[in-house]
Coordinates of C-alpha atoms in Angstrom, one line a residue:
X1 CA 131.0 108.2 141.6
X2 CA 132.3 108.5 145.5
X3 CA 134.0 105.4 146.5
X4 CA 134.6 106.3 150.3
X5 CA 132.9 104.2 152.4
X6 CA 132.1 101.5 150.0
X7 CA 132.2 98.4 151.9
X8 CA 134.2 95.5 150.7
X9 CA 134.5 91.9 151.3
X10 CA 138.0 90.8 151.0
X11 CA 138.4 86.9 150.3
X12 CA 141.9 86.1 150.8
X13 CA 143.6 82.8 152.1
X14 CA 146.8 84.0 151.8
X15 CA 147.3 86.4 155.3
X16 CA 150.5 88.6 154.1
X17 CA 148.8 89.0 150.7
X18 CA 145.4 90.2 152.4
X19 CA 146.9 92.9 154.6
X20 CA 148.7 94.4 151.4
X21 CA 145.4 94.4 149.5
X22 CA 143.4 95.7 152.4
X23 CA 145.8 98.4 153.0
X24 CA 146.3 99.4 149.4
X25 CA 142.3 99.6 149.0
X26 CA 141.8 101.5 152.3
X27 CA 144.2 103.9 151.5
X28 CA 141.8 104.8 148.3
X29 CA 138.8 105.0 150.8
X30 CA 137.4 101.7 150.8
X31 CA 136.2 100.0 154.4
X32 CA 137.4 96.5 154.2
X33 CA 136.2 93.4 156.0
X34 CA 138.8 90.1 155.5
X35 CA 137.6 86.6 155.1
X36 CA 140.4 84.1 155.3
X37 CA 138.2 81.2 153.3
X38 CA 135.1 80.3 151.4
X39 CA 133.4 79.2 154.3
X40 CA 134.5 82.6 156.5
X41 CA 133.0 84.7 153.7
X42 CA 129.6 82.8 153.4
X43 CA 129.4 83.8 157.0
X44 CA 130.3 87.1 156.7
X45 CA 128.7 88.4 153.6
X46 CA 125.9 90.2 154.0
X47 CA 123.8 93.3 152.3
X48 CA 125.4 96.0 153.5
X49 CA 128.6 94.8 151.3
X50 CA 128.6 97.2 148.2
X51 CA 131.5 94.5 146.7
X52 CA 133.3 91.2 147.0
X53 CA 136.0 90.7 146.1
X54 CA 137.0 86.5 145.8
X55 CA 140.2 84.8 145.4
X56 CA 139.7 82.0 143.1
X57 CA 142.2 79.4 144.9
X58 CA 141.5 79.5 148.7
X59 CA 143.2 76.4 149.8
X60 CA 141.4 73.7 151.9
X61 CA 137.5 73.5 152.1
X62 CA 135.5 74.9 149.5
X63 CA 136.6 77.2 146.4
X64 CA 136.4 80.7 145.6
X65 CA 134.1 79.7 142.9
X66 CA 131.5 77.8 144.7
X67 CA 131.7 80.1 147.4
X68 CA 130.9 83.2 144.7
X69 CA 128.0 81.0 143.6
X70 CA 126.7 80.7 147.0
X71 CA 126.9 83.9 147.8
X72 CA 125.5 85.3 144.4
X73 CA 122.8 82.9 145.2
X74 CA 121.8 84.1 148.3
X75 CA 122.1 88.2 147.9
X76 CA 122.5 90.5 145.4
X77 CA 125.7 91.9 145.4
X78 CA 128.6 92.6 142.7
X79 CA 131.4 90.2 143.1
X80 CA 134.5 90.2 140.9
X81 CA 137.7 87.5 141.3
X82 CA 140.9 87.8 142.2
X83 CA 143.5 85.7 140.6
X84 CA 147.3 85.4 139.3
X85 CA 145.6 82.7 137.0
X86 CA 145.5 83.7 133.4
X87 CA 144.4 80.3 131.5
X88 CA 141.6 80.1 129.4
X89 CA 139.5 77.5 131.6
X90 CA 140.0 79.4 134.8
X91 CA 139.0 83.0 132.8
X92 CA 135.8 80.8 131.1
X93 CA 134.9 79.6 134.6
X94 CA 134.6 82.9 136.2
X95 CA 132.8 84.2 133.3
X96 CA 129.9 81.6 133.9
X97 CA 129.6 82.8 137.5
X98 CA 129.7 86.7 137.3
X99 CA 130.2 89.1 134.7
X100 CA 131.7 92.0 136.9
X101 CA 135.2 91.1 135.8
X102 CA 138.4 89.0 136.3
X103 CA 141.1 91.2 137.9
X104 CA 144.9 89.8 138.0
X105 CA 146.5 90.1 141.6
X106 CA 150.0 91.0 140.1
X107 CA 148.5 94.0 137.6
X108 CA 149.7 96.7 140.0
X109 CA 147.5 99.0 142.2
X110 CA 146.3 101.6 139.3
X111 CA 145.1 98.6 137.6
X112 CA 143.2 97.4 140.5
X113 CA 141.6 100.5 141.5
X114 CA 140.5 101.2 138.0
X115 CA 139.1 97.5 137.9
X116 CA 137.2 98.1 141.1
X117 CA 135.8 101.8 140.0
X118 CA 135.0 99.8 136.9
X119 CA 132.7 97.0 138.8
X120 CA 130.8 99.9 140.8
X121 CA 130.0 101.6 137.1
X122 CA 128.7 98.2 135.9
X123 CA 126.7 97.4 138.8
X124 CA 125.2 101.4 139.0
X125 CA 124.2 100.8 135.0
X126 CA 122.7 97.6 135.8
X127 CA 120.8 98.6 138.7
X128 CA 119.6 101.6 136.5
X129 CA 118.2 99.3 134.0
X130 CA 116.9 97.1 136.6
X131 CA 114.6 100.2 137.6
X132 CA 113.8 101.0 134.0
X133 CA 112.5 97.4 133.2
X134 CA 110.4 97.4 136.6
X135 CA 108.8 100.5 136.0
X136 CA 108.5 99.3 132.0
X137 CA 106.8 96.1 133.7
X138 CA 104.5 98.0 136.3
X139 CA 103.5 100.4 133.4
X140 CA 102.7 97.6 131.0
X141 CA 100.8 95.8 134.1
X142 CA 98.6 98.9 134.8
X143 CA 98.1 99.3 130.9
X144 CA 97.2 95.7 130.7
X145 CA 94.6 96.1 134.0
X146 CA 93.3 98.9 132.3
X147 CA 92.8 97.2 129.1
X148 CA 91.5 93.8 130.2
X149 CA 89.5 95.3 133.1
X150 CA 87.9 98.4 131.5
X151 CA 84.2 98.1 131.6
X152 CA 83.7 99.2 127.8
X153 CA 84.3 97.2 125.1
X154 CA 87.9 97.5 124.0
X155 CA 90.8 95.8 121.4
X156 CA 93.5 96.1 119.5
X157 CA 93.4 95.6 115.4
X158 CA 96.3 94.8 112.8
X159 CA 95.7 98.0 110.6
X160 CA 97.0 96.6 107.5
X161 CA 95.0 93.3 107.9
X162 CA 91.9 94.7 110.3
X163 CA 92.6 91.2 112.1
X164 CA 91.9 91.6 115.9
X165 CA 95.0 91.2 117.8
X166 CA 93.6 91.4 121.3
X167 CA 90.0 92.2 123.3
X168 CA 89.1 92.7 126.4
X169 CA 86.7 90.5 128.6
X170 CA 84.1 93.5 128.6
X171 CA 84.3 92.6 124.4
X172 CA 83.5 89.2 125.0
X173 CA 80.8 89.9 126.9
X174 CA 79.2 92.3 124.8
X175 CA 79.3 91.0 121.6
X176 CA 79.0 87.4 122.6
X177 CA 81.9 85.9 120.9
X178 CA 84.9 83.7 122.6
X179 CA 88.2 85.0 122.6
X180 CA 89.6 82.7 120.3
X181 CA 86.5 83.6 118.0
X182 CA 87.4 87.2 117.9
X183 CA 91.3 86.5 117.1
X184 CA 90.1 84.6 114.4
X185 CA 87.8 87.6 112.8
X186 CA 88.5 90.9 111.6
X187 CA 87.0 94.3 112.3
X188 CA 84.9 94.1 109.3
X189 CA 83.2 91.0 110.7
X190 CA 81.2 92.8 113.1
X191 CA 79.9 95.1 110.8
X192 CA 76.9 95.5 108.8
X193 CA 78.4 94.5 104.8
X194 CA 77.3 97.8 103.7
X195 CA 79.2 99.6 106.0
X196 CA 82.5 97.7 105.0
X197 CA 84.0 99.8 102.3
X198 CA 83.6 102.8 104.7
X199 CA 85.4 101.1 106.9
X200 CA 88.3 100.5 104.7
X201 CA 88.5 104.2 103.6
X202 CA 88.7 105.5 107.2
X203 CA 91.3 102.8 108.1
X204 CA 93.4 104.2 104.8
X205 CA 92.5 108.1 106.1
X206 CA 94.0 107.3 109.6
X207 CA 97.0 105.5 108.2
X208 CA 98.0 108.4 105.8
X209 CA 97.3 111.2 108.1
X210 CA 99.4 109.3 110.8
X211 CA 96.9 110.1 113.4
X212 CA 97.9 109.1 116.7
X213 CA 94.4 109.9 118.6
X214 CA 91.1 110.5 116.8
X215 CA 87.2 109.9 117.4
X216 CA 85.8 107.9 114.5
X217 CA 82.5 108.9 115.4
X218 CA 79.0 106.7 115.1
X219 CA 79.2 103.5 113.7
X220 CA 77.1 100.2 113.7
X221 CA 78.2 96.8 114.8
X222 CA 76.7 93.4 114.7
X223 CA 76.9 91.3 117.7
X224 CA 76.9 87.0 117.4
X225 CA 73.4 86.9 117.8
X226 CA 72.4 89.2 115.0
X227 CA 71.7 92.0 116.9
X228 CA 72.8 95.7 115.5
X229 CA 73.9 98.2 117.9
X230 CA 75.2 102.2 117.7
X231 CA 78.7 102.3 119.0
X232 CA 80.9 105.8 119.7
X233 CA 84.4 104.6 118.1
X234 CA 87.6 106.5 120.0
X235 CA 91.1 105.1 118.6
X236 CA 94.6 105.4 119.2
X237 CA 97.6 104.0 117.0
X238 CA 100.5 102.2 118.5
X239 CA 102.8 99.2 117.8
X240 CA 101.7 96.1 119.0
X241 CA 103.8 92.8 118.6
X242 CA 105.8 94.8 116.3
X243 CA 102.8 95.8 113.9
X244 CA 101.1 99.1 113.2
X245 CA 98.3 98.5 115.0
X246 CA 95.4 100.8 116.8
X247 CA 93.6 100.2 120.6
X248 CA 90.1 100.8 120.1
X249 CA 87.5 101.8 122.7
X250 CA 83.5 101.0 121.8
X251 CA 81.1 102.9 123.5
X252 CA 77.3 101.2 123.1
X253 CA 74.9 104.4 122.7
X254 CA 72.0 102.5 121.2
X255 CA 70.2 102.9 124.1
X256 CA 71.2 106.8 124.4
X257 CA 69.9 107.4 120.8
X258 CA 66.8 105.6 121.3
X259 CA 66.2 107.9 124.1
X260 CA 66.9 111.1 122.3
X261 CA 64.8 110.0 119.3
X262 CA 62.0 109.1 121.9
X263 CA 62.8 112.8 123.4
X264 CA 62.3 114.3 119.8
X265 CA 59.0 112.3 119.4
X266 CA 57.6 113.6 122.4
X267 CA 58.6 116.9 121.8
X268 CA 57.2 116.9 118.2
X269 CA 54.0 115.4 119.8
X270 CA 53.9 118.4 122.4
X271 CA 54.2 120.6 119.5
X272 CA 51.6 119.3 117.6
X273 CA 49.3 119.8 120.6
X274 CA 50.4 123.2 121.3
X275 CA 50.0 124.2 117.8
X276 CA 46.4 122.5 118.1
X277 CA 45.8 124.5 121.1
X278 CA 46.4 127.8 119.7
X279 CA 44.5 127.0 116.7
X280 CA 41.7 126.5 118.7
X281 CA 42.1 129.4 121.1
X282 CA 42.6 131.6 118.1
X283 CA 39.2 130.4 116.7
X284 CA 37.4 131.2 120.3
X285 CA 38.8 134.7 120.2
X286 CA 37.9 135.0 116.3
X287 CA 34.6 134.3 117.2
X288 CA 34.4 136.4 120.2
X289 CA 35.8 139.2 118.0
X290 CA 32.6 138.9 115.5
X291 CA 30.1 138.7 117.9
X292 CA 31.6 142.2 119.5
X293 CA 31.8 143.5 116.4
X294 CA 28.2 143.0 115.6
X295 CA 27.1 144.0 119.1
X296 CA 29.0 147.0 118.4
X297 CA 26.7 147.9 115.2
X298 CA 23.7 146.9 117.1
X299 CA 24.6 149.9 120.1
X300 CA 22.2 152.5 119.6
X301 CA 24.4 154.9 121.6
X302 CA 27.6 156.4 120.4
X303 CA 29.0 155.7 124.0
X304 CA 28.0 151.9 124.1
X305 CA 29.5 151.6 120.5
X306 CA 32.9 152.9 121.5
X307 CA 32.8 150.8 124.8
X308 CA 32.4 147.7 122.2
X309 CA 34.7 148.8 120.0
X310 CA 37.6 149.0 122.7
X311 CA 37.1 145.8 124.2
X312 CA 37.1 144.2 120.4
X313 CA 40.6 145.9 120.0
X314 CA 41.8 144.6 123.2
X315 CA 40.5 141.2 122.0
X316 CA 42.3 141.6 118.4
X317 CA 45.6 142.4 120.1
X318 CA 45.5 138.7 121.6
X319 CA 44.1 137.4 118.1
X320 CA 47.3 138.8 116.2
X321 CA 49.4 137.5 118.9
X322 CA 48.1 134.1 118.7
X323 CA 48.7 134.5 114.7
X324 CA 52.0 135.0 115.2
X325 CA 52.4 132.4 117.4
X326 CA 50.9 129.7 114.7
X327 CA 53.2 131.2 112.2
X328 CA 56.4 130.1 114.2
X329 CA 57.5 129.1 117.4
X330 CA 57.5 131.4 120.7
X331 CA 60.9 132.7 120.4
X332 CA 60.2 133.7 116.3
X333 CA 57.8 135.9 116.8
X334 CA 58.8 139.3 115.6
X335 CA 57.9 142.6 117.7
X336 CA 58.1 144.7 114.4
X337 CA 55.2 142.6 112.4
X338 CA 52.9 142.4 115.6
X339 CA 53.1 145.6 116.9
X340 CA 52.7 147.1 113.1
X341 CA 49.6 144.4 112.6
X342 CA 48.3 145.5 115.9
X343 CA 48.6 149.7 115.6
X344 CA 46.7 148.8 112.1
X345 CA 43.7 146.8 113.7
X346 CA 43.0 149.3 115.9
X347 CA 43.1 152.4 113.4
X348 CA 40.7 150.4 111.1
X349 CA 38.3 149.7 114.2
X350 CA 37.9 153.4 114.2
X351 CA 36.8 153.7 110.7
X352 CA 35.6 157.1 111.1
X353 CA 39.0 158.6 112.1
X354 CA 40.0 157.9 108.5
X355 CA 42.3 161.0 108.1
X356 CA 44.2 160.1 110.8
X357 CA 47.6 159.0 109.8
X358 CA 50.0 156.6 111.7
X359 CA 53.9 156.6 111.5
X360 CA 55.7 153.9 113.0
X361 CA 59.4 153.3 113.6
X362 CA 60.0 149.7 115.4
X363 CA 63.1 147.9 115.8
X364 CA 63.3 144.3 115.5
X365 CA 64.2 144.2 119.3
X366 CA 63.9 140.5 121.1
X367 CA 61.3 140.0 123.1
X368 CA 59.6 136.9 124.9
X369 CA 56.1 136.1 124.0
X370 CA 55.2 137.3 127.4
X371 CA 56.9 140.7 126.8
X372 CA 55.2 140.9 123.3
X373 CA 51.9 140.3 124.8
X374 CA 52.4 142.9 127.5
X375 CA 53.7 145.7 125.0
X376 CA 50.8 145.1 122.8
X377 CA 48.2 145.7 125.6
X378 CA 50.0 148.7 126.5
X379 CA 50.0 149.9 123.0
X380 CA 46.2 149.0 122.5
X381 CA 45.3 151.2 125.6
X382 CA 47.7 154.2 124.6
X383 CA 46.1 154.5 120.9
X384 CA 42.8 153.6 121.7
X385 CA 42.9 156.5 124.3
X386 CA 45.0 158.7 121.9
X387 CA 42.1 158.0 119.3
X388 CA 39.4 158.5 121.4
X389 CA 40.5 161.7 123.3
X390 CA 43.2 163.7 121.8
X391 CA 40.9 163.5 118.5
X392 CA 37.8 163.9 120.0
X393 CA 37.2 167.3 118.5
X394 CA 39.4 166.6 115.1
X395 CA 39.5 164.8 112.1
X396 CA 42.9 164.9 110.8
X397 CA 46.4 164.6 112.4
X398 CA 49.1 162.0 113.3
X399 CA 50.0 159.4 115.7
X400 CA 53.6 158.2 116.3
X401 CA 54.5 154.7 117.6
X402 CA 58.5 154.0 118.2
X403 CA 60.0 151.0 120.1
X404 CA 63.6 150.8 120.4
X405 CA 66.3 149.2 122.7
X406 CA 67.9 151.9 125.1
X407 CA 70.8 150.3 126.8
X408 CA 69.4 147.6 129.2
X409 CA 66.0 148.7 128.5
X410 CA 63.6 149.0 125.8
X411 CA 61.1 151.5 125.5
X412 CA 57.7 151.9 123.7
X413 CA 56.7 155.6 123.0
X414 CA 53.0 156.7 121.5
X415 CA 52.7 160.3 120.8
X416 CA 49.9 162.5 118.8
X417 CA 49.7 165.7 117.7
X418 CA 45.9 166.2 118.9
X419 CA 44.6 168.0 121.9
X420 CA 46.4 167.6 125.0
X421 CA 45.7 165.8 128.0
X422 CA 47.5 164.3 131.7
X423 CA 47.9 161.1 133.2
X424 CA 46.1 162.7 136.4
X425 CA 43.1 163.5 133.7
X426 CA 43.2 159.8 132.3
X427 CA 43.2 158.6 136.0
X428 CA 39.9 160.4 137.1
X429 CA 38.0 159.7 134.2
X430 CA 35.6 156.9 133.1
X431 CA 38.4 155.2 131.1
X432 CA 40.6 154.7 134.0
X433 CA 40.5 150.9 133.5
X434 CA 43.0 151.3 130.5
X435 CA 45.4 153.4 132.6
X436 CA 45.2 150.5 135.3
X437 CA 45.9 147.6 132.8
X438 CA 49.4 149.6 131.7
X439 CA 50.1 150.1 135.2
X440 CA 49.3 146.4 135.7
X441 CA 51.5 145.4 133.1
X442 CA 54.4 147.6 134.2
X443 CA 54.4 145.9 137.4
X444 CA 54.3 142.7 135.9
X445 CA 57.6 143.5 133.3
X446 CA 59.2 145.4 135.8
X447 CA 58.8 148.8 133.7
X448 CA 57.4 152.2 134.8
X449 CA 55.3 154.7 132.3
X450 CA 55.7 158.5 132.3
X451 CA 54.1 161.6 130.0
X452 CA 56.6 163.9 128.8
X453 CA 55.2 167.5 129.4
X454 CA 57.3 169.2 126.9
X455 CA 56.3 167.3 123.9
X456 CA 52.8 167.1 123.7
X457 CA 51.1 164.1 123.8
X458 CA 54.3 161.9 124.5
X459 CA 53.8 158.5 126.8
X460 CA 56.7 156.4 127.4
X461 CA 56.6 152.8 128.6
X462 CA 59.9 151.6 129.5
X463 CA 60.7 148.0 130.8
X464 CA 64.4 146.3 131.2
X465 CA 65.5 143.6 128.3
X466 CA 65.4 140.9 131.2
X467 CA 62.2 139.7 132.5
X468 CA 62.0 139.9 136.5
X469 CA 62.5 136.3 138.2
X470 CA 59.7 134.6 139.4
X471 CA 60.6 135.9 143.0
X472 CA 59.9 139.1 142.0
X473 CA 56.6 138.5 140.2
X474 CA 55.5 136.7 143.6
X475 CA 56.1 139.3 145.8
X476 CA 54.1 141.9 143.2
X477 CA 51.2 139.3 143.2
X478 CA 50.0 140.3 146.8
X479 CA 50.0 144.1 145.8
X480 CA 46.6 146.1 146.0
X481 CA 46.8 146.7 142.9
X482 CA 47.5 143.0 141.4
X483 CA 44.7 142.1 143.7
X484 CA 42.5 144.5 142.2
X485 CA 43.2 143.4 138.3
X486 CA 43.7 139.4 139.1
X487 CA 42.1 138.9 135.8
X488 CA 44.3 141.3 134.1
X489 CA 47.5 139.8 135.6
X490 CA 46.2 136.3 134.5
X491 CA 45.6 137.7 130.8
X492 CA 48.9 139.1 130.6
X493 CA 50.8 137.0 132.1
X494 CA 49.3 133.2 132.3
X495 CA 52.6 131.4 133.8

């Protein structure tokens, strides 16, 4: 502790003694101001002084003890007495005024300086203690404000008896009980009777686990008016008034749960309406299939019958997708099942081609319903073209169907071992509409189509796993191809 420049007010009525004491203290680094009476000490003393050394006997006028009391009342400054008296009465008198000590005048320089050092140490310790008490008081005040002024209900309860120990205004307002009523109750009193055993089990778990902070989840509480509410409970263990207690924050989630239940109800209602829509649409598609099948049988020319069968296959593709949608949500539609069913349905429509075999290798890649419908449309057109052109003069052969993931893309491949053909021939043929449909789907899905010249009749349809954004689709919608086949776009991408 640095004692240099410490300012001391020395109160001594005997001038020779005062001068000697002043010199002794100044040699030890103190700055000394002399006062020769109690009245002068009261006049000179101010908060700039670090210590007051007060003689008890000050001659005529007020005594040193009286001057000391008045100084201590006026300002916060450490004060120690200097006296040659050692009787019990004098010592008791000084202890009743200040607790910074009693220094004997004739104790010698070493004891005097040591005593002054001790006074400063005691004062520094008291200042630190005072600061800590002040910080603690501020902390308790802030904590009390957070508790009392919190907009959510809060309380403290005894973990042994479950009695309420404190409640905030929000709890009083929300539950309808007065503060006195709360403090005469336990936390079991605001719960339905059926939940009390579970409550006691939960409190015992908290005690045994020594859990400081934890969430106790959802509980039901009852207000004073009998209303039952759903609350989310969060708590923290603490000592309160010498007891093991727990601070609780209760958030009323009754309206939130009701809103969630209403959302679930509306979603279920919409899902039911959607299923009914699927059923009705599927019925219409089935009726259209049957009508096309009857008309195909009635056609006299082979060319007209084949045209009807091609239309029937396109409609069947839509019906198969609806069947898959009806069996689950849109996200549950399996690419494997849908494309397998569609490919075999196309083969079945061409009953005269019973000796042509179909081989499939379809990975269960994840596709949206929009992508699945597009792939089904492309598959339908490619397989119909393959069966109609590649096997025009053949009655045996194979058609190969493959769907697989390829990095960030997905690739559909339709190949056959029939008579060779090219995309240019398809584009200029009477069946160019089928190729135009494929090109339109490729445009909508951000994909492309190509024929492998070195692998017979092998057509690859490649498109990205991630669907193009709406802004890309909007830019495509104004292309000449889009305008030409507007109805096709709406069938493939109704959104």
